[in-house]
JSON list of C-alpha atoms in Angstrom, two decimals:
[
{"chain": "A", "resi": 1, "resn": "ASN", "atom": "CA", "xyz": [26.20, 29.72, 32.37]},
{"chain": "A", "resi": 2, "resn": "ALA", "atom": "CA", "xyz": [25.50, 28.73, 28.75]},
{"chain": "A", "resi": 3, "resn": "GLY", "atom": "CA", "xyz": [29.08, 29.16, 27.46]},
{"chain": "A", "resi": 4, "resn": "VAL", "atom": "CA", "xyz": [29.40, 27.73, 23.95]},
{"chain": "A", "resi": 5, "resn": "THR", "atom": "CA", "xyz": [26.21, 26.20, 22.54]},
{"chain": "A", "resi": 6, "resn": "GLN", "atom": "CA", "xyz": [26.16, 23.98, 19.46]},
{"chain": "A", "resi": 7, "resn": "THR", "atom": "CA", "xyz": [23.09, 22.83, 17.58]},
{"chain": "A", "resi": 8, "resn": "PRO", "atom": "CA", "xyz": [22.09, 20.26, 16.53]},
{"chain": "A", "resi": 9, "resn": "LYS", "atom": "CA", "xyz": [23.73, 17.59, 18.69]},
{"chain": "A", "resi": 10, "resn": "PHE", "atom": "CA", "xyz": [23.20, 14.86, 16.11]},
{"chain": "A", "resi": 11, "resn": "ARG", "atom": "CA", "xyz": [22.37, 14.86, 12.42]},
{"chain": "A", "resi": 12, "resn": "ILE", "atom": "CA", "xyz": [22.26, 12.39, 9.56]},
{"chain": "A", "resi": 13, "resn": "LEU", "atom": "CA", "xyz": [22.64, 13.78, 6.05]},
{"chain": "A", "resi": 14, "resn": "LYS", "atom": "CA", "xyz": [22.49, 12.24, 2.63]},
{"chain": "A", "resi": 15, "resn": "ILE", "atom": "CA", "xyz": [25.38, 12.69, 0.21]},
{"chain": "A", "resi": 16, "resn": "GLY", "atom": "CA", "xyz": [25.04, 16.00, -1.61]},
{"chain": "A", "resi": 17, "resn": "GLN", "atom": "CA", "xyz": [22.77, 17.65, 0.95]},
{"chain": "A", "resi": 18, "resn": "SER", "atom": "CA", "xyz": [23.76, 20.87, 2.64]},
{"chain": "A", "resi": 19, "resn": "MET", "atom": "CA", "xyz": [23.42, 22.03, 6.21]},
{"chain": "A", "resi": 20, "resn": "THR", "atom": "CA", "xyz": [24.59, 24.62, 8.70]},
{"chain": "A", "resi": 21, "resn": "LEU", "atom": "CA", "xyz": [26.04, 23.75, 12.09]},
{"chain": "A", "resi": 22, "resn": "GLN", "atom": "CA", "xyz": [25.20, 26.49, 14.54]},
{"chain": "A", "resi": 23, "resn": "CYS", "atom": "CA", "xyz": [27.52, 27.82, 17.23]},
{"chain": "A", "resi": 24, "resn": "THR", "atom": "CA", "xyz": [26.84, 30.65, 19.62]},
{"chain": "A", "resi": 25, "resn": "GLN", "atom": "CA", "xyz": [28.69, 31.90, 22.69]},
{"chain": "A", "resi": 26, "resn": "ASP", "atom": "CA", "xyz": [27.58, 34.30, 25.40]},
{"chain": "A", "resi": 27, "resn": "MET", "atom": "CA", "xyz": [31.00, 35.16, 26.87]},
{"chain": "A", "resi": 28, "resn": "ASN", "atom": "CA", "xyz": [31.74, 38.08, 24.54]},
{"chain": "A", "resi": 29, "resn": "HIS", "atom": "CA", "xyz": [34.75, 36.21, 23.19]},
{"chain": "A", "resi": 30, "resn": "ASN", "atom": "CA", "xyz": [36.55, 37.61, 20.18]},
{"chain": "A", "resi": 31, "resn": "TYR", "atom": "CA", "xyz": [38.06, 34.37, 18.92]},
{"chain": "A", "resi": 32, "resn": "MET", "atom": "CA", "xyz": [35.98, 31.46, 17.66]},
{"chain": "A", "resi": 33, "resn": "TYR", "atom": "CA", "xyz": [37.02, 28.15, 16.12]},
{"chain": "A", "resi": 34, "resn": "TRP", "atom": "CA", "xyz": [35.60, 25.11, 14.36]},
{"chain": "A", "resi": 35, "resn": "TYR", "atom": "CA", "xyz": [37.28, 21.73, 14.75]},
{"chain": "A", "resi": 36, "resn": "ARG", "atom": "CA", "xyz": [36.48, 18.26, 13.56]},
{"chain": "A", "resi": 37, "resn": "GLN", "atom": "CA", "xyz": [37.44, 15.07, 15.35]},
{"chain": "A", "resi": 38, "resn": "ASP", "atom": "CA", "xyz": [37.57, 11.82, 13.41]},
{"chain": "A", "resi": 39, "resn": "PRO", "atom": "CA", "xyz": [37.67, 8.46, 15.24]},
{"chain": "A", "resi": 40, "resn": "GLY", "atom": "CA", "xyz": [41.08, 7.86, 16.83]},
{"chain": "A", "resi": 41, "resn": "MET", "atom": "CA", "xyz": [42.34, 11.24, 15.73]},
{"chain": "A", "resi": 42, "resn": "GLY", "atom": "CA", "xyz": [42.95, 14.57, 17.36]},
{"chain": "A", "resi": 43, "resn": "LEU", "atom": "CA", "xyz": [41.01, 17.72, 16.71]},
{"chain": "A", "resi": 44, "resn": "LYS", "atom": "CA", "xyz": [41.77, 19.39, 13.40]},
{"chain": "A", "resi": 45, "resn": "LEU", "atom": "CA", "xyz": [41.09, 23.07, 12.85]},
{"chain": "A", "resi": 46, "resn": "ILE", "atom": "CA", "xyz": [38.67, 23.83, 10.01]},
{"chain": "A", "resi": 47, "resn": "TYR", "atom": "CA", "xyz": [38.22, 27.61, 10.25]},
{"chain": "A", "resi": 48, "resn": "TYR", "atom": "CA", "xyz": [38.67, 30.28, 12.84]},
{"chain": "A", "resi": 49, "resn": "SER", "atom": "CA", "xyz": [37.73, 33.91, 13.40]},
{"chain": "A", "resi": 50, "resn": "VAL", "atom": "CA", "xyz": [39.43, 36.62, 15.45]},
{"chain": "A", "resi": 51, "resn": "GLY", "atom": "CA", "xyz": [36.45, 38.94, 15.38]},
{"chain": "A", "resi": 52, "resn": "ALA", "atom": "CA", "xyz": [33.22, 39.83, 13.60]},
{"chain": "A", "resi": 53, "resn": "GLY", "atom": "CA", "xyz": [33.80, 40.00, 9.86]},
{"chain": "A", "resi": 54, "resn": "ILE", "atom": "CA", "xyz": [37.19, 38.26, 9.99]},
{"chain": "A", "resi": 55, "resn": "THR", "atom": "CA", "xyz": [37.67, 34.57, 9.20]},
{"chain": "A", "resi": 56, "resn": "ASP", "atom": "CA", "xyz": [40.64, 32.44, 8.17]},
{"chain": "A", "resi": 57, "resn": "LYS", "atom": "CA", "xyz": [41.33, 28.89, 7.10]},
{"chain": "A", "resi": 58, "resn": "GLY", "atom": "CA", "xyz": [42.68, 26.19, 9.37]},
{"chain": "A", "resi": 59, "resn": "GLU", "atom": "CA", "xyz": [44.21, 22.82, 8.48]},
{"chain": "A", "resi": 60, "resn": "VAL", "atom": "CA", "xyz": [41.19, 21.22, 6.78]},
{"chain": "A", "resi": 61, "resn": "PRO", "atom": "CA", "xyz": [38.92, 23.94, 5.27]},
{"chain": "A", "resi": 62, "resn": "ASN", "atom": "CA", "xyz": [37.94, 22.21, 2.03]},
{"chain": "A", "resi": 63, "resn": "GLY", "atom": "CA", "xyz": [34.20, 21.54, 1.74]},
{"chain": "A", "resi": 64, "resn": "TYR", "atom": "CA", "xyz": [33.26, 24.07, 4.43]},
{"chain": "A", "resi": 65, "resn": "ASN", "atom": "CA", "xyz": [32.37, 27.73, 4.66]},
{"chain": "A", "resi": 66, "resn": "VAL", "atom": "CA", "xyz": [31.99, 30.06, 7.61]},
{"chain": "A", "resi": 67, "resn": "SER", "atom": "CA", "xyz": [30.79, 33.55, 8.36]},
{"chain": "A", "resi": 68, "resn": "ARG", "atom": "CA", "xyz": [31.07, 35.80, 11.40]},
{"chain": "A", "resi": 69, "resn": "SER", "atom": "CA", "xyz": [28.52, 38.57, 11.23]},
{"chain": "A", "resi": 70, "resn": "THR", "atom": "CA", "xyz": [28.23, 38.97, 15.02]},
{"chain": "A", "resi": 71, "resn": "THR", "atom": "CA", "xyz": [30.54, 38.40, 17.97]},
{"chain": "A", "resi": 72, "resn": "GLU", "atom": "CA", "xyz": [28.23, 35.69, 19.33]},
{"chain": "A", "resi": 73, "resn": "ASP", "atom": "CA", "xyz": [27.63, 33.47, 16.29]},
{"chain": "A", "resi": 74, "resn": "PHE", "atom": "CA", "xyz": [29.97, 31.45, 14.09]},
{"chain": "A", "resi": 75, "resn": "PRO", "atom": "CA", "xyz": [28.02, 29.06, 11.83]},
{"chain": "A", "resi": 76, "resn": "LEU", "atom": "CA", "xyz": [29.74, 26.35, 9.79]},
{"chain": "A", "resi": 77, "resn": "ARG", "atom": "CA", "xyz": [28.24, 25.53, 6.40]},
{"chain": "A", "resi": 78, "resn": "LEU", "atom": "CA", "xyz": [28.56, 22.25, 4.49]},
{"chain": "A", "resi": 79, "resn": "GLU", "atom": "CA", "xyz": [27.45, 22.83, 0.91]},
{"chain": "A", "resi": 80, "resn": "LEU", "atom": "CA", "xyz": [27.69, 19.35, -0.66]},
{"chain": "A", "resi": 81, "resn": "ALA", "atom": "CA", "xyz": [27.95, 16.75, 2.05]},
{"chain": "A", "resi": 82, "resn": "ALA", "atom": "CA", "xyz": [30.39, 13.90, 1.42]},
{"chain": "A", "resi": 83, "resn": "PRO", "atom": "CA", "xyz": [31.01, 10.71, 3.44]},
{"chain": "A", "resi": 84, "resn": "SER", "atom": "CA", "xyz": [34.49, 12.02, 4.32]},
{"chain": "A", "resi": 85, "resn": "GLN", "atom": "CA", "xyz": [32.79, 14.76, 6.35]},
{"chain": "A", "resi": 86, "resn": "THR", "atom": "CA", "xyz": [31.32, 12.24, 8.79]},
{"chain": "A", "resi": 87, "resn": "SER", "atom": "CA", "xyz": [32.82, 13.41, 12.06]},
{"chain": "A", "resi": 88, "resn": "VAL", "atom": "CA", "xyz": [32.21, 15.11, 15.39]},
{"chain": "A", "resi": 89, "resn": "TYR", "atom": "CA", "xyz": [32.38, 18.87, 15.07]},
{"chain": "A", "resi": 90, "resn": "PHE", "atom": "CA", "xyz": [33.41, 21.11, 17.94]},
{"chain": "A", "resi": 91, "resn": "CYS", "atom": "CA", "xyz": [33.06, 24.84, 18.17]},
{"chain": "A", "resi": 92, "resn": "ALA", "atom": "CA", "xyz": [35.26, 26.75, 20.60]},
{"chain": "A", "resi": 93, "resn": "SER", "atom": "CA", "xyz": [35.80, 30.33, 21.68]},
{"chain": "A", "resi": 94, "resn": "SER", "atom": "CA", "xyz": [38.33, 32.35, 23.62]},
{"chain": "A", "resi": 95, "resn": "TYR", "atom": "CA", "xyz": [38.73, 36.00, 24.59]},
{"chain": "A", "resi": 96, "resn": "SER", "atom": "CA", "xyz": [42.21, 36.17, 23.15]},
{"chain": "A", "resi": 97, "resn": "THR", "atom": "CA", "xyz": [44.86, 33.93, 21.61]},
{"chain": "A", "resi": 98, "resn": "PRO", "atom": "CA", "xyz": [44.53, 30.26, 22.62]},
{"chain": "A", "resi": 99, "resn": "VAL", "atom": "CA", "xyz": [47.43, 30.36, 25.07]},
{"chain": "A", "resi": 100, "resn": "ASN", "atom": "CA", "xyz": [46.70, 33.65, 26.81]},
{"chain": "A", "resi": 101, "resn": "GLN", "atom": "CA", "xyz": [43.08, 32.65, 27.20]},
{"chain": "A", "resi": 102, "resn": "PRO", "atom": "CA", "xyz": [42.27, 28.91, 26.93]},
{"chain": "A", "resi": 103, "resn": "GLN", "atom": "CA", "xyz": [39.54, 27.88, 24.55]},
{"chain": "A", "resi": 104, "resn": "HIS", "atom": "CA", "xyz": [36.06, 26.98, 25.79]},
{"chain": "A", "resi": 105, "resn": "PHE", "atom": "CA", "xyz": [34.45, 24.19, 23.80]},
{"chain": "A", "resi": 106, "resn": "GLY", "atom": "CA", "xyz": [30.86, 23.28, 23.03]},
{"chain": "A", "resi": 107, "resn": "ASP", "atom": "CA", "xyz": [29.67, 19.71, 23.48]},
{"chain": "A", "resi": 108, "resn": "GLY", "atom": "CA", "xyz": [29.90, 18.89, 19.80]},
{"chain": "A", "resi": 109, "resn": "THR", "atom": "CA", "xyz": [27.71, 17.97, 16.84]},
{"chain": "A", "resi": 110, "resn": "ARG", "atom": "CA", "xyz": [27.88, 14.36, 15.67]},
{"chain": "A", "resi": 111, "resn": "LEU", "atom": "CA", "xyz": [27.33, 14.32, 11.92]},
{"chain": "A", "resi": 112, "resn": "SER", "atom": "CA", "xyz": [26.89, 11.22, 9.78]},
{"chain": "A", "resi": 113, "resn": "ILE", "atom": "CA", "xyz": [26.74, 11.38, 6.00]},
{"chain": "A", "resi": 114, "resn": "LEU", "atom": "CA", "xyz": [25.30, 8.35, 4.25]},
{"chain": "B", "resi": 1, "resn": "ASP", "atom": "CA", "xyz": [52.15, 14.22, 8.98]},
{"chain": "B", "resi": 2, "resn": "GLN", "atom": "CA", "xyz": [51.32, 14.26, 12.67]},
{"chain": "B", "resi": 3, "resn": "GLN", "atom": "CA", "xyz": [53.25, 17.11, 14.28]},
{"chain": "B", "resi": 4, "resn": "VAL", "atom": "CA", "xyz": [51.95, 16.35, 17.77]},
{"chain": "B", "resi": 5, "resn": "LYS", "atom": "CA", "xyz": [51.97, 12.70, 18.75]},
{"chain": "B", "resi": 6, "resn": "GLN", "atom": "CA", "xyz": [50.53, 10.81, 21.66]},
{"chain": "B", "resi": 7, "resn": "ASN", "atom": "CA", "xyz": [51.81, 7.29, 21.12]},
{"chain": "B", "resi": 8, "resn": "SER", "atom": "CA", "xyz": [49.85, 5.64, 23.92]},
{"chain": "B", "resi": 9, "resn": "PRO", "atom": "CA", "xyz": [46.16, 5.34, 23.01]},
{"chain": "B", "resi": 10, "resn": "SER", "atom": "CA", "xyz": [45.30, 4.23, 26.53]},
{"chain": "B", "resi": 11, "resn": "LEU", "atom": "CA", "xyz": [46.65, 4.05, 30.07]},
{"chain": "B", "resi": 12, "resn": "SER", "atom": "CA", "xyz": [45.29, 2.32, 33.16]},
{"chain": "B", "resi": 13, "resn": "VAL", "atom": "CA", "xyz": [46.41, 3.20, 36.71]},
{"chain": "B", "resi": 14, "resn": "GLN", "atom": "CA", "xyz": [45.27, 2.48, 40.23]},
{"chain": "B", "resi": 15, "resn": "GLU", "atom": "CA", "xyz": [43.59, 5.17, 42.30]},
{"chain": "B", "resi": 16, "resn": "GLY", "atom": "CA", "xyz": [46.13, 7.06, 44.37]},
{"chain": "B", "resi": 17, "resn": "ARG", "atom": "CA", "xyz": [49.07, 6.25, 42.08]},
{"chain": "B", "resi": 18, "resn": "ILE", "atom": "CA", "xyz": [50.74, 8.55, 39.57]},
{"chain": "B", "resi": 19, "resn": "SER", "atom": "CA", "xyz": [49.47, 8.87, 36.00]},
{"chain": "B", "resi": 20, "resn": "ILE", "atom": "CA", "xyz": [52.01, 9.92, 33.39]},
{"chain": "B", "resi": 21, "resn": "LEU", "atom": "CA", "xyz": [50.76, 10.90, 29.96]},
{"chain": "B", "resi": 22, "resn": "ASN", "atom": "CA", "xyz": [53.30, 11.56, 27.22]},
{"chain": "B", "resi": 23, "resn": "CYS", "atom": "CA", "xyz": [53.38, 13.75, 24.15]},
{"chain": "B", "resi": 24, "resn": "ASP", "atom": "CA", "xyz": [56.03, 14.23, 21.44]},
{"chain": "B", "resi": 25, "resn": "TYR", "atom": "CA", "xyz": [56.24, 16.95, 18.85]},
{"chain": "B", "resi": 26, "resn": "THR", "atom": "CA", "xyz": [58.28, 17.54, 15.74]},
{"chain": "B", "resi": 27, "resn": "ASN", "atom": "CA", "xyz": [58.18, 21.31, 15.17]},
{"chain": "B", "resi": 28, "resn": "SER", "atom": "CA", "xyz": [60.71, 23.30, 17.18]},
{"chain": "B", "resi": 29, "resn": "MET", "atom": "CA", "xyz": [58.74, 26.49, 16.36]},
{"chain": "B", "resi": 30, "resn": "PHE", "atom": "CA", "xyz": [55.92, 25.59, 18.75]},
{"chain": "B", "resi": 31, "resn": "ASP", "atom": "CA", "xyz": [55.97, 28.09, 21.60]},
{"chain": "B", "resi": 32, "resn": "TYR", "atom": "CA", "xyz": [53.19, 26.94, 23.93]},
{"chain": "B", "resi": 33, "resn": "PHE", "atom": "CA", "xyz": [51.85, 23.56, 24.91]},
{"chain": "B", "resi": 34, "resn": "LEU", "atom": "CA", "xyz": [48.52, 22.78, 26.48]},
{"chain": "B", "resi": 35, "resn": "TRP", "atom": "CA", "xyz": [46.68, 19.79, 27.90]},
{"chain": "B", "resi": 36, "resn": "TYR", "atom": "CA", "xyz": [42.95, 19.36, 27.51]},
{"chain": "B", "resi": 37, "resn": "LYS", "atom": "CA", "xyz": [40.72, 16.78, 29.16]},
{"chain": "B", "resi": 38, "resn": "LYS", "atom": "CA", "xyz": [37.63, 15.34, 27.51]},
{"chain": "B", "resi": 39, "resn": "TYR", "atom": "CA", "xyz": [34.76, 13.33, 28.95]},
{"chain": "B", "resi": 40, "resn": "PRO", "atom": "CA", "xyz": [32.43, 11.35, 26.64]},
{"chain": "B", "resi": 41, "resn": "ALA", "atom": "CA", "xyz": [29.76, 13.42, 24.90]},
{"chain": "B", "resi": 42, "resn": "GLU", "atom": "CA", "xyz": [31.35, 16.66, 26.10]},
{"chain": "B", "resi": 43, "resn": "GLY", "atom": "CA", "xyz": [33.75, 19.14, 24.61]},
{"chain": "B", "resi": 44, "resn": "PRO", "atom": "CA", "xyz": [37.38, 19.30, 25.76]},
{"chain": "B", "resi": 45, "resn": "THR", "atom": "CA", "xyz": [38.18, 21.43, 28.80]},
{"chain": "B", "resi": 46, "resn": "PHE", "atom": "CA", "xyz": [41.47, 23.19, 29.42]},
{"chain": "B", "resi": 47, "resn": "LEU", "atom": "CA", "xyz": [43.69, 21.65, 32.08]},
{"chain": "B", "resi": 48, "resn": "ILE", "atom": "CA", "xyz": [47.16, 23.19, 32.15]},
{"chain": "B", "resi": 49, "resn": "SER", "atom": "CA", "xyz": [49.68, 24.84, 29.84]},
{"chain": "B", "resi": 50, "resn": "ILE", "atom": "CA", "xyz": [53.39, 25.55, 29.63]},
{"chain": "B", "resi": 51, "resn": "SER", "atom": "CA", "xyz": [55.46, 28.05, 27.73]},
{"chain": "B", "resi": 52, "resn": "SER", "atom": "CA", "xyz": [58.46, 26.81, 25.75]},
{"chain": "B", "resi": 53, "resn": "ILE", "atom": "CA", "xyz": [60.72, 28.97, 27.92]},
{"chain": "B", "resi": 54, "resn": "LYS", "atom": "CA", "xyz": [59.86, 26.91, 30.99]},
{"chain": "B", "resi": 55, "resn": "ASP", "atom": "CA", "xyz": [60.46, 23.28, 31.83]},
{"chain": "B", "resi": 56, "resn": "LYS", "atom": "CA", "xyz": [57.79, 22.75, 34.46]},
{"chain": "B", "resi": 57, "resn": "ASN", "atom": "CA", "xyz": [54.39, 24.09, 35.42]},
{"chain": "B", "resi": 58, "resn": "GLU", "atom": "CA", "xyz": [52.32, 22.88, 38.33]},
{"chain": "B", "resi": 59, "resn": "ASP", "atom": "CA", "xyz": [48.65, 23.30, 39.25]},
{"chain": "B", "resi": 60, "resn": "GLY", "atom": "CA", "xyz": [47.44, 21.28, 42.17]},
{"chain": "B", "resi": 61, "resn": "ARG", "atom": "CA", "xyz": [47.61, 17.58, 41.33]},
{"chain": "B", "resi": 62, "resn": "PHE", "atom": "CA", "xyz": [48.65, 18.32, 37.74]},
{"chain": "B", "resi": 63, "resn": "THR", "atom": "CA", "xyz": [52.22, 19.01, 36.61]},
{"chain": "B", "resi": 64, "resn": "VAL", "atom": "CA", "xyz": [53.45, 19.39, 33.06]},
{"chain": "B", "resi": 65, "resn": "PHE", "atom": "CA", "xyz": [57.12, 18.86, 32.20]},
{"chain": "B", "resi": 66, "resn": "LEU", "atom": "CA", "xyz": [58.73, 20.06, 28.99]},
{"chain": "B", "resi": 67, "resn": "ASN", "atom": "CA", "xyz": [61.98, 18.70, 27.54]},
{"chain": "B", "resi": 68, "resn": "LYS", "atom": "CA", "xyz": [62.73, 20.90, 24.55]},
{"chain": "B", "resi": 69, "resn": "SER", "atom": "CA", "xyz": [65.86, 19.07, 23.46]},
{"chain": "B", "resi": 70, "resn": "ALA", "atom": "CA", "xyz": [63.86, 15.84, 23.22]},
{"chain": "B", "resi": 71, "resn": "LYS", "atom": "CA", "xyz": [60.73, 17.61, 21.91]},
{"chain": "B", "resi": 72, "resn": "HIS", "atom": "CA", "xyz": [58.78, 15.83, 24.59]},
{"chain": "B", "resi": 73, "resn": "LEU", "atom": "CA", "xyz": [56.29, 16.83, 27.24]},
{"chain": "B", "resi": 74, "resn": "SER", "atom": "CA", "xyz": [54.48, 14.88, 29.88]},
{"chain": "B", "resi": 75, "resn": "LEU", "atom": "CA", "xyz": [51.52, 15.40, 32.20]},
{"chain": "B", "resi": 76, "resn": "HIS", "atom": "CA", "xyz": [51.76, 13.97, 35.70]},
{"chain": "B", "resi": 77, "resn": "ILE", "atom": "CA", "xyz": [48.65, 13.49, 37.81]},
{"chain": "B", "resi": 78, "resn": "VAL", "atom": "CA", "xyz": [49.32, 12.77, 41.48]},
{"chain": "B", "resi": 79, "resn": "PRO", "atom": "CA", "xyz": [47.40, 11.23, 43.12]},
{"chain": "B", "resi": 80, "resn": "SER", "atom": "CA", "xyz": [45.14, 9.87, 40.41]},
{"chain": "B", "resi": 81, "resn": "GLN", "atom": "CA", "xyz": [41.41, 9.77, 41.13]},
{"chain": "B", "resi": 82, "resn": "PRO", "atom": "CA", "xyz": [38.58, 7.88, 39.39]},
{"chain": "B", "resi": 83, "resn": "GLY", "atom": "CA", "xyz": [37.15, 11.24, 38.25]},
{"chain": "B", "resi": 84, "resn": "ASP", "atom": "CA", "xyz": [40.33, 11.77, 36.25]},
{"chain": "B", "resi": 85, "resn": "SER", "atom": "CA", "xyz": [39.24, 9.01, 33.87]},
{"chain": "B", "resi": 86, "resn": "ALA", "atom": "CA", "xyz": [38.92, 10.77, 30.51]},
{"chain": "B", "resi": 87, "resn": "VAL", "atom": "CA", "xyz": [40.70, 11.32, 27.22]},
{"chain": "B", "resi": 88, "resn": "TYR", "atom": "CA", "xyz": [43.66, 13.70, 27.50]},
{"chain": "B", "resi": 89, "resn": "PHE", "atom": "CA", "xyz": [44.77, 15.72, 24.51]},
{"chain": "B", "resi": 90, "resn": "CYS", "atom": "CA", "xyz": [48.11, 17.40, 24.16]},
{"chain": "B", "resi": 91, "resn": "ALA", "atom": "CA", "xyz": [48.11, 20.52, 21.96]},
{"chain": "B", "resi": 92, "resn": "ALA", "atom": "CA", "xyz": [50.77, 22.86, 20.65]},
{"chain": "B", "resi": 93, "resn": "ARG", "atom": "CA", "xyz": [50.43, 26.42, 19.44]},
{"chain": "B", "resi": 94, "resn": "GLY", "atom": "CA", "xyz": [51.83, 27.10, 16.01]},
{"chain": "B", "resi": 95, "resn": "ASP", "atom": "CA", "xyz": [51.93, 25.85, 12.49]},
{"chain": "B", "resi": 96, "resn": "ILE", "atom": "CA", "xyz": [54.59, 25.05, 9.95]},
{"chain": "B", "resi": 97, "resn": "TYR", "atom": "CA", "xyz": [55.34, 28.76, 9.56]},
{"chain": "B", "resi": 98, "resn": "GLY", "atom": "CA", "xyz": [56.02, 29.58, 13.18]},
{"chain": "B", "resi": 99, "resn": "GLY", "atom": "CA", "xyz": [54.93, 29.50, 16.77]},
{"chain": "B", "resi": 100, "resn": "ALA", "atom": "CA", "xyz": [53.02, 32.71, 17.41]},
{"chain": "B", "resi": 101, "resn": "THR", "atom": "CA", "xyz": [49.71, 32.01, 15.72]},
{"chain": "B", "resi": 102, "resn": "ASN", "atom": "CA", "xyz": [46.11, 31.61, 16.74]},
{"chain": "B", "resi": 103, "resn": "LYS", "atom": "CA", "xyz": [46.13, 27.94, 15.87]},
{"chain": "B", "resi": 104, "resn": "LEU", "atom": "CA", "xyz": [46.45, 24.87, 18.05]},
{"chain": "B", "resi": 105, "resn": "ILE", "atom": "CA", "xyz": [47.57, 21.48, 16.75]},
{"chain": "B", "resi": 106, "resn": "PHE", "atom": "CA", "xyz": [46.19, 18.59, 18.76]},
{"chain": "B", "resi": 107, "resn": "GLY", "atom": "CA", "xyz": [47.52, 15.12, 19.38]},
{"chain": "B", "resi": 108, "resn": "THR", "atom": "CA", "xyz": [45.34, 12.04, 18.99]},
{"chain": "B", "resi": 109, "resn": "GLY", "atom": "CA", "xyz": [44.61, 11.69, 22.69]},
{"chain": "B", "resi": 110, "resn": "THR", "atom": "CA", "xyz": [45.25, 9.15, 25.45]},
{"chain": "B", "resi": 111, "resn": "LEU", "atom": "CA", "xyz": [42.38, 7.47, 27.27]},
{"chain": "B", "resi": 112, "resn": "LEU", "atom": "CA", "xyz": [43.18, 7.36, 30.99]},
{"chain": "B", "resi": 113, "resn": "ALA", "atom": "CA", "xyz": [41.31, 4.87, 33.16]},
{"chain": "B", "resi": 114, "resn": "VAL", "atom": "CA", "xyz": [41.80, 5.22, 36.91]},
{"chain": "B", "resi": 115, "resn": "GLN", "atom": "CA", "xyz": [40.76, 2.03, 38.68]},
{"chain": "B", "resi": 116, "resn": "PRO", "atom": "CA", "xyz": [39.25, 2.36, 42.19]}
]
């Protein structure tokens, strides 16, 4: 019953460093999503993918990159970390569109950039 | 520009009473609305949804009401239980170009505390 697994759970980065947030799901879901949640705010969509090899931008894609080489994995890359990217990042997946099949979320990665 | 708004950051109710969480939206193109529940240090979990062609959907203790003319929806929890204490997010499907997309727009959340 792994569902959606995100690693790491916590990370502190220095300004300008890069890192990859990992997300993997074992439910054979086609759709995968990355969100960020800032304090007192709702979740904002960064990128999403409707299948292997297909990705698209969400509301707040600047400063991030994604790839989807397999159905299971959807890593999120930060190339030049900035303090504005301090947030909690959630990965989610669903078999189909987010109303026909509700999204399943990971437990999040808390990222601080100092 | 917040298209989905939850104007009450927090709500406290007594166990056994009704909890009413509210959500307003601005975009008439949204075609589905969902409620998610989130415990600390966990990801959100899906609770209940409603299509824009309906005005009510019920699932056990949870009922969602949609008033399209007012662009308002509400989640009723009856009776409330201490285990319901969590942050509740309202979400709408769509973006500024239309309703039928793969994207959800989330509100800022309401922290519900159910007192024993």
